[in-house]
Coordinates of C-alpha atoms in Angstrom, one line a residue:
Chain A
X11 CA 0.0 0.0 0.0
X12 CA 2.6 2.5 -1.1
X13 CA -0.1 5.1 -1.8
X14 CA -1.2 5.5 1.8
X15 CA 2.3 6.2 3.1
X16 CA 4.8 8.7 1.8
X17 CA 7.3 6.6 -0.2
X18 CA 10.9 7.7 -0.7
X19 CA 10.9 10.4 -3.4
X20 CA 14.2 12.3 -4.0
X21 CA 14.2 15.8 -2.7
X22 CA 15.4 17.1 -6.1
X23 CA 12.3 15.7 -7.7
X24 CA 10.0 17.5 -5.3
X25 CA 11.9 20.7 -5.9
X26 CA 11.6 20.1 -9.6
X27 CA 7.9 19.7 -9.5
X28 CA 7.5 22.7 -7.3
X29 CA 9.6 24.9 -9.7
X30 CA 7.4 23.8 -12.5
X31 CA 4.2 24.7 -10.6
X32 CA 5.8 28.1 -9.8
X33 CA 6.3 28.8 -13.4
X34 CA 2.7 27.7 -14.1
X35 CA 1.5 30.2 -11.4
X36 CA 3.5 33.0 -13.1
X37 CA 2.1 32.2 -16.5
X38 CA -1.4 32.0 -15.2
X39 CA -1.1 35.7 -14.3
X40 CA 0.8 36.8 -17.4
X41 CA -0.7 34.7 -20.2
X42 CA -2.2 36.5 -23.2
X43 CA -3.5 33.4 -24.8
X44 CA -7.1 33.1 -26.1
X45 CA -10.0 31.3 -24.4
X46 CA -9.5 28.1 -26.3
X47 CA -5.9 27.7 -24.9
X48 CA -6.9 28.8 -21.4
X49 CA -9.6 26.2 -21.3
X50 CA -7.2 23.5 -22.7
X51 CA -4.6 24.3 -20.1
X52 CA -7.2 24.3 -17.3
X53 CA -8.2 20.7 -18.3
X54 CA -4.5 19.7 -18.3
X55 CA -3.9 21.2 -14.9
X56 CA -6.9 19.4 -13.6
X57 CA -5.7 16.1 -14.9
X58 CA -2.2 16.6 -13.5
X59 CA -3.7 17.5 -10.1
X60 CA -6.0 14.4 -10.2
X61 CA -3.0 12.2 -10.7
X62 CA -1.0 13.9 -7.9
X63 CA -4.0 13.8 -5.6
X64 CA -4.4 10.0 -5.7
X65 CA -2.7 9.8 -2.3
X66 CA -2.6 12.9 -0.1
X67 CA -1.5 13.7 3.5
X68 CA -4.9 14.4 5.2
X69 CA -4.1 17.9 6.4
X70 CA -1.3 20.3 5.9
X71 CA 2.4 19.2 5.6
X72 CA 3.2 20.1 9.2
X73 CA 6.7 20.5 10.7
X74 CA 8.4 17.1 11.0
X75 CA 11.3 16.7 13.4
X76 CA 14.4 15.0 11.9
X77 CA 16.7 12.7 13.8
X78 CA 19.5 15.3 13.8
X79 CA 17.2 17.8 15.7
X80 CA 16.5 20.0 12.6
X81 CA 13.1 20.3 11.2
X82 CA 11.6 19.6 7.9
X83 CA 9.1 22.3 6.9
X84 CA 8.5 21.5 3.2
X85 CA 5.0 23.1 3.3
X86 CA 6.1 26.4 4.9
X87 CA 4.7 29.5 3.1
X88 CA 8.2 31.2 3.0
X89 CA 10.8 28.4 2.9
X90 CA 8.8 25.3 1.9
X91 CA 10.6 23.2 -0.7
X92 CA 7.2 21.8 -1.9
X93 CA 5.3 25.1 -1.6
X94 CA 5.0 26.9 -4.9
X95 CA 3.7 30.0 -3.0
X96 CA 7.1 30.3 -1.3
X97 CA 9.9 32.1 -3.3
X98 CA 11.3 29.9 -1.4
X99 CA 13.8 31.6 0.8
X100 CA 17.1 29.9 1.5
X101 CA 18.0 31.3 5.0
X102 CA 21.7 31.9 5.7
X103 CA 23.1 32.2 9.2
X104 CA 26.5 34.0 9.3
X105 CA 28.9 33.5 12.2
X106 CA 28.3 37.0 13.4
X107 CA 24.6 36.2 14.0
X108 CA 23.4 38.0 10.8
X109 CA 20.6 36.1 9.1
X110 CA 19.9 36.8 5.4
X111 CA 18.3 35.5 2.3
X112 CA 18.3 36.6 -1.4
X113 CA 15.5 35.9 -3.9
X114 CA 13.9 37.4 -7.0
X115 CA 10.2 38.2 -6.8
X116 CA 8.2 38.1 -9.9
X117 CA 4.6 38.8 -11.0
X118 CA 3.0 36.6 -8.3
X119 CA 4.2 38.9 -5.5
X120 CA 2.9 42.2 -6.9
X121 CA 0.9 44.8 -5.0
X122 CA 1.1 48.3 -6.6
X123 CA 2.0 48.1 -10.2
X124 CA 5.6 46.8 -10.7
X125 CA 6.1 46.7 -6.9
X126 CA 6.2 44.0 -4.3
X127 CA 3.0 43.9 -2.2
X128 CA 3.7 45.6 1.1
X129 CA 2.3 42.6 2.9
X130 CA 4.7 40.3 1.1
X131 CA 7.5 42.5 2.5
X132 CA 6.0 41.9 5.9
X133 CA 5.7 38.1 5.3
X134 CA 9.4 37.8 4.3
X135 CA 10.6 40.1 7.1
X136 CA 8.6 38.1 9.7
X137 CA 10.3 34.9 8.7
X138 CA 13.9 36.3 8.4
X139 CA 13.7 38.2 11.7
X140 CA 12.2 35.2 13.4
X141 CA 15.1 33.1 12.1
X142 CA 17.5 35.1 14.3
X143 CA 15.7 33.9 17.4
X144 CA 15.0 30.2 16.5
X145 CA 17.3 27.7 17.8
X146 CA 17.2 23.9 17.2
X147 CA 14.8 22.5 19.7
X148 CA 13.9 25.9 21.0
X149 CA 11.3 27.4 18.6
X150 CA 10.4 31.1 19.1
X151 CA 7.0 32.6 18.3
X152 CA 6.5 36.2 17.0
X153 CA 5.2 38.5 19.7
X154 CA 5.0 41.8 17.7
X155 CA 6.3 42.9 14.4
X156 CA 6.5 46.5 13.2
X157 CA 7.1 47.3 9.6
X158 CA 8.2 50.7 8.3
X159 CA 7.8 51.3 4.6
X160 CA 10.3 53.9 3.5
X161 CA 9.8 53.5 -0.3
X162 CA 8.2 51.1 -2.7
X163 CA 10.1 47.7 -3.4
X164 CA 10.5 47.1 -7.0
X165 CA 9.8 43.5 -8.3
X166 CA 13.1 41.7 -9.0
X167 CA 16.1 40.9 -6.9
X168 CA 15.9 41.6 -3.2
X169 CA 17.9 40.9 -0.1
X170 CA 16.4 40.5 3.3
X171 CA 18.8 40.9 6.3
X172 CA 18.3 40.7 10.1
X173 CA 20.2 40.5 13.3
X174 CA 19.5 40.4 17.1
X175 CA 19.5 43.8 18.7
X176 CA 19.2 42.5 22.3
X177 CA 17.8 39.7 24.4
X178 CA 15.8 40.3 27.6
X179 CA 14.7 37.1 29.3
X180 CA 12.6 35.1 27.1
X181 CA 12.3 37.9 24.5
X182 CA 14.6 38.4 21.5
X183 CA 14.5 41.8 19.9
X184 CA 15.4 41.6 16.2
X185 CA 15.9 44.2 13.5
X186 CA 16.1 43.9 9.8
X187 CA 15.3 45.3 6.4
X188 CA 14.7 44.6 2.7
X189 CA 17.0 46.1 0.1
X190 CA 16.8 46.1 -3.7
X191 CA 19.9 47.0 -5.9
X192 CA 18.8 50.6 -5.5
X193 CA 19.0 50.5 -1.7
X194 CA 17.0 49.9 1.5
X195 CA 13.2 50.0 1.1
X196 CA 11.5 48.5 4.2
X197 CA 12.7 48.3 7.8
X198 CA 11.3 46.0 10.5
X199 CA 11.6 45.4 14.3
X200 CA 10.3 42.2 15.9
X201 CA 9.9 40.7 19.3
X202 CA 10.2 37.0 19.4
X203 CA 9.3 34.9 22.4
X204 CA 10.8 31.6 23.5
X205 CA 8.2 29.9 25.6
X206 CA 9.5 29.2 29.1
X207 CA 11.1 25.8 29.5
X208 CA 9.1 23.3 31.5
X209 CA 10.5 23.1 35.0
X210 CA 13.4 20.8 34.9
Chain B
X20 CA -1.9 38.7 -34.3
X21 CA -4.2 37.8 -31.4
X22 CA -1.2 36.3 -29.5
X23 CA 0.6 39.6 -29.0
X24 CA -2.4 41.3 -27.4
X25 CA -4.8 40.1 -24.7
X26 CA -7.8 38.9 -26.5
X27 CA -11.2 38.9 -24.7
X28 CA -11.3 36.0 -22.3
X29 CA -14.3 35.6 -19.9
X30 CA -13.4 36.5 -16.3
X31 CA -14.9 33.2 -15.2
X32 CA -12.5 31.2 -17.4
X33 CA -9.4 33.0 -15.7
X34 CA -11.0 32.3 -12.3
X35 CA -11.5 28.6 -13.2
X36 CA -7.9 28.2 -14.4
X37 CA -6.5 30.0 -11.3
X38 CA -8.7 27.8 -9.0
X39 CA -7.3 24.7 -10.8
X40 CA -3.7 25.9 -10.3
X41 CA -4.4 26.6 -6.7
X42 CA -5.6 23.0 -6.2
X43 CA -2.4 21.8 -7.9
X44 CA -0.3 24.0 -5.5
X45 CA -2.1 22.3 -2.5
X46 CA -1.6 18.8 -3.9
X47 CA 2.1 19.5 -4.7
X48 CA 2.6 20.0 -0.9
X49 CA 0.4 17.2 0.2
X50 CA 0.9 14.4 -2.4
X51 CA 2.2 11.0 -1.1
X52 CA 2.5 9.6 -4.6
X53 CA 5.7 7.8 -5.7
X54 CA 8.5 9.2 -7.8
X55 CA 7.1 7.8 -11.0
X56 CA 3.9 9.8 -10.6
X57 CA 5.6 13.0 -9.4
X58 CA 7.9 12.9 -12.5
X59 CA 4.9 12.3 -14.8
X60 CA 3.0 15.2 -13.2
X61 CA 6.0 17.4 -13.5
X62 CA 6.1 16.8 -17.3
X63 CA 2.3 17.5 -17.6
X64 CA 2.7 20.7 -15.7
X65 CA 5.6 21.8 -17.9
X66 CA 3.5 21.0 -21.1
X67 CA 0.6 23.0 -19.7
X68 CA 2.8 25.9 -18.9
X69 CA 4.5 25.8 -22.3
X70 CA 1.1 26.2 -23.9
X71 CA 0.0 29.0 -21.6
X72 CA 3.3 30.8 -22.1
X73 CA 3.1 31.0 -25.9
X74 CA 2.0 34.7 -25.4
X75 CA 2.9 36.5 -22.2
X76 CA 2.7 40.0 -20.8
X77 CA 6.4 41.1 -20.7
X78 CA 6.4 41.9 -17.0
X79 CA 4.0 41.7 -14.1
X80 CA 0.3 42.2 -14.6
X81 CA 0.3 45.7 -13.1
X82 CA -2.8 47.7 -12.0
X83 CA -4.9 48.7 -14.9
X84 CA -7.3 51.6 -14.5
X85 CA -10.8 50.9 -15.8
X86 CA -13.1 53.4 -17.4
X87 CA -15.3 53.6 -14.3
X88 CA -12.4 54.7 -12.2
X89 CA -12.0 51.4 -10.4
X90 CA -8.8 49.4 -10.9
X91 CA -8.1 45.9 -12.1
X92 CA -5.5 44.1 -10.1
X93 CA -5.7 40.5 -11.3
X94 CA -2.1 39.8 -10.4
X95 CA -2.3 41.1 -6.8
X96 CA -0.7 38.8 -4.2
X97 CA -3.8 39.1 -1.9
X98 CA -6.8 39.8 -4.1
X99 CA -5.7 38.9 -7.6
X100 CA -8.3 36.9 -9.6
X101 CA -5.4 35.3 -11.7
X102 CA -2.9 34.9 -8.9
X103 CA -2.9 31.3 -7.4
X104 CA -0.9 32.6 -4.5
X105 CA -3.7 34.8 -3.4
X106 CA -6.5 33.1 -1.3
X107 CA -7.9 35.4 -3.0
X108 CA -9.6 37.8 -0.7
X109 CA -12.9 39.3 -1.6
X110 CA -12.9 42.6 0.3
X111 CA -16.2 44.0 1.6
X112 CA -16.9 47.6 2.5
X113 CA -19.8 48.0 4.9
X114 CA -21.7 51.3 5.2
X115 CA -20.3 52.0 8.6
X116 CA -16.7 52.0 7.2
X117 CA -15.8 48.5 8.3
X118 CA -13.8 46.5 5.8
X119 CA -13.7 42.8 6.0
X120 CA -13.0 39.5 4.2
X121 CA -13.5 35.9 4.9
X122 CA -11.4 33.0 3.5
X123 CA -10.2 29.5 4.3
X124 CA -6.5 29.0 4.5
X125 CA -5.1 25.6 3.6
X126 CA -1.7 23.8 3.5
X127 CA 0.0 26.5 1.3
X128 CA -0.3 29.2 4.1
X129 CA 1.3 27.1 6.9
X130 CA 4.1 28.2 9.2
X131 CA 4.2 26.4 12.6
X132 CA 2.5 22.9 12.2
X133 CA -1.2 23.3 11.6
X134 CA -1.1 27.1 11.9
X135 CA -1.2 30.0 9.5
X136 CA 2.4 31.5 9.0
X137 CA 2.7 34.6 11.0
X138 CA 3.8 36.4 8.0
X139 CA 0.7 35.4 6.1
X140 CA -1.3 37.0 8.9
X141 CA 0.7 40.2 8.3
X142 CA 0.2 40.0 4.6
X143 CA -3.6 39.7 4.8
X144 CA -3.8 42.4 7.5
X145 CA -1.7 44.8 5.5
X146 CA -4.2 44.5 2.7
X147 CA -7.4 44.7 4.6
X148 CA -6.2 47.6 6.8
X149 CA -5.0 49.5 3.7
X150 CA -8.4 49.0 2.1
X151 CA -9.9 51.2 4.8
X152 CA -7.8 54.1 3.5
X153 CA -8.0 53.5 -0.3
X154 CA -10.5 55.6 -2.2
X155 CA -11.1 55.4 -6.0
X156 CA -8.5 57.6 -7.7
X157 CA -6.8 58.3 -4.3
X158 CA -4.5 55.4 -3.5
X159 CA -2.9 55.2 -0.1
X160 CA 0.5 53.7 0.7
X161 CA 1.4 51.9 3.8
X162 CA 3.6 54.0 6.2
X163 CA 3.9 51.6 9.1
X164 CA 2.2 48.4 10.1
X165 CA 2.4 46.8 13.6
X166 CA 1.2 43.3 14.2
X167 CA 0.5 41.8 17.7
X168 CA 0.3 38.0 17.7
X169 CA -1.9 37.1 20.7
X170 CA -2.1 33.4 19.9
X171 CA -1.6 31.0 16.9
X172 CA -4.1 31.1 14.1
X173 CA -5.2 27.7 13.1
X174 CA -5.4 26.8 9.4
X175 CA -9.0 26.8 8.3
X176 CA -11.6 29.6 8.1
X177 CA -10.7 33.1 9.2
X178 CA -12.2 36.5 9.1
X179 CA -10.1 39.7 8.8
X180 CA -11.7 42.9 9.9
X181 CA -10.5 46.5 9.9
X182 CA -11.8 50.0 10.4
X183 CA -10.4 53.6 10.5
X184 CA -9.5 54.7 14.0
X185 CA -8.8 58.4 13.0
X186 CA -7.5 60.6 10.1
X187 CA -4.8 63.2 10.7
X188 CA -4.1 65.2 7.6
X189 CA -2.7 62.8 4.9
X190 CA -2.4 60.0 7.5
X191 CA -5.2 57.4 8.0
X192 CA -4.8 55.3 11.2
X193 CA -6.5 51.9 10.8
X194 CA -6.9 49.0 13.2
X195 CA -8.0 45.5 12.7
X196 CA -7.6 41.9 13.5
X197 CA -7.8 38.3 12.4
X198 CA -10.3 35.9 14.0
X199 CA -10.9 32.1 13.7
X200 CA -14.1 30.5 14.9
X201 CA -12.3 30.1 18.3
X202 CA -11.8 33.9 18.6
X203 CA -9.4 36.7 17.9
X204 CA -5.8 35.7 17.2
X205 CA -3.8 38.6 15.8
X206 CA -4.3 42.4 16.1
X207 CA -2.9 45.1 13.8
X208 CA -2.5 48.9 13.5
X209 CA -1.4 50.6 10.4
X210 CA -0.7 54.1 9.2
X211 CA -1.6 54.7 5.6
X212 CA -0.6 57.8 3.7
X213 CA -2.4 59.6 0.9
X214 CA 0.3 61.3 -1.1
X215 CA -0.5 65.1 -1.1
X216 CA -2.5 66.2 -4.1
X217 CA -0.6 68.3 -6.7
X218 CA -1.2 72.1 -6.1
X219 CA -4.5 72.8 -7.7

């Protein structure tokens, strides 16, 4: 009964499928084809989804703990390897505590014409600021997040950077920003909370 | 040369295609099929995208002004009819100034296991709070947005509500929140700015 349990599928194959779906999402927004083609493509997409849906996890992907203590979040809206909504961000942790990610945002992330949706900026900043506070086995949750929009963020390449400003008890105060090749566009401050450990 | 200009395609057909792509995105996260099927589906998705991509808008969709003064934002990351990343939100404006939207968030919006990504909450709140300040022909841009996470937001049905707290000159101060059937989970405050009109 291989269809009721997740069989071994190479990670690269999931990545490849998700990249293909991401391209389809982009073309769905940008296609200028006529109604005959749109209808033909819709039928093909339905057939592909029917095949893929023959065996499904009952709910969302969840966060699976791996043996080495790290976690597998392939469904995550920002970093998920199998989530075509995610850019996805590849989060880097430098030795000095800086956390950063680079990506290129296309048509699917648009708000004002030609610009990244302000809420998408908030989405990405929440994740990267939060990553400064997360430790293996010690998840942190967002307490508050404040976003200051200094100018519009053009669609295209961006870099998101964050670092810890200070730690007070269970609270980690992180700051960060988004920059395009033309400079910094959005700043953020976040307070992330490590739930107190159970009494040991 | 119908392929170089957007021909007339019924809005319902775009909506239907986008709904199908949204289902494919969900199944791409949740499929438990084996490698043979994943590879087969990838090839089908590529073929469908190739067909859809025969004629494309050069960049993003943009925001097109309609004759009646309203705007067409089919590519928008939150409300876009043709954007499979968008839930999409259908924004309601009540007579008393309340702005609200209801949607159901599935696997593609996950952050912590079983919960909506905190950044997705910020994304949706940014849009709904901003909608309190937008007027036809008078766009408002986000100045600052502050999000307070009071508890996790379970995946499933949510309602996002906002209203204007006060207006000071070019600044509109809006407040709002997200609620699940179990109650309020995230609060937000935003300052939205109407760029000054040109001297008349």
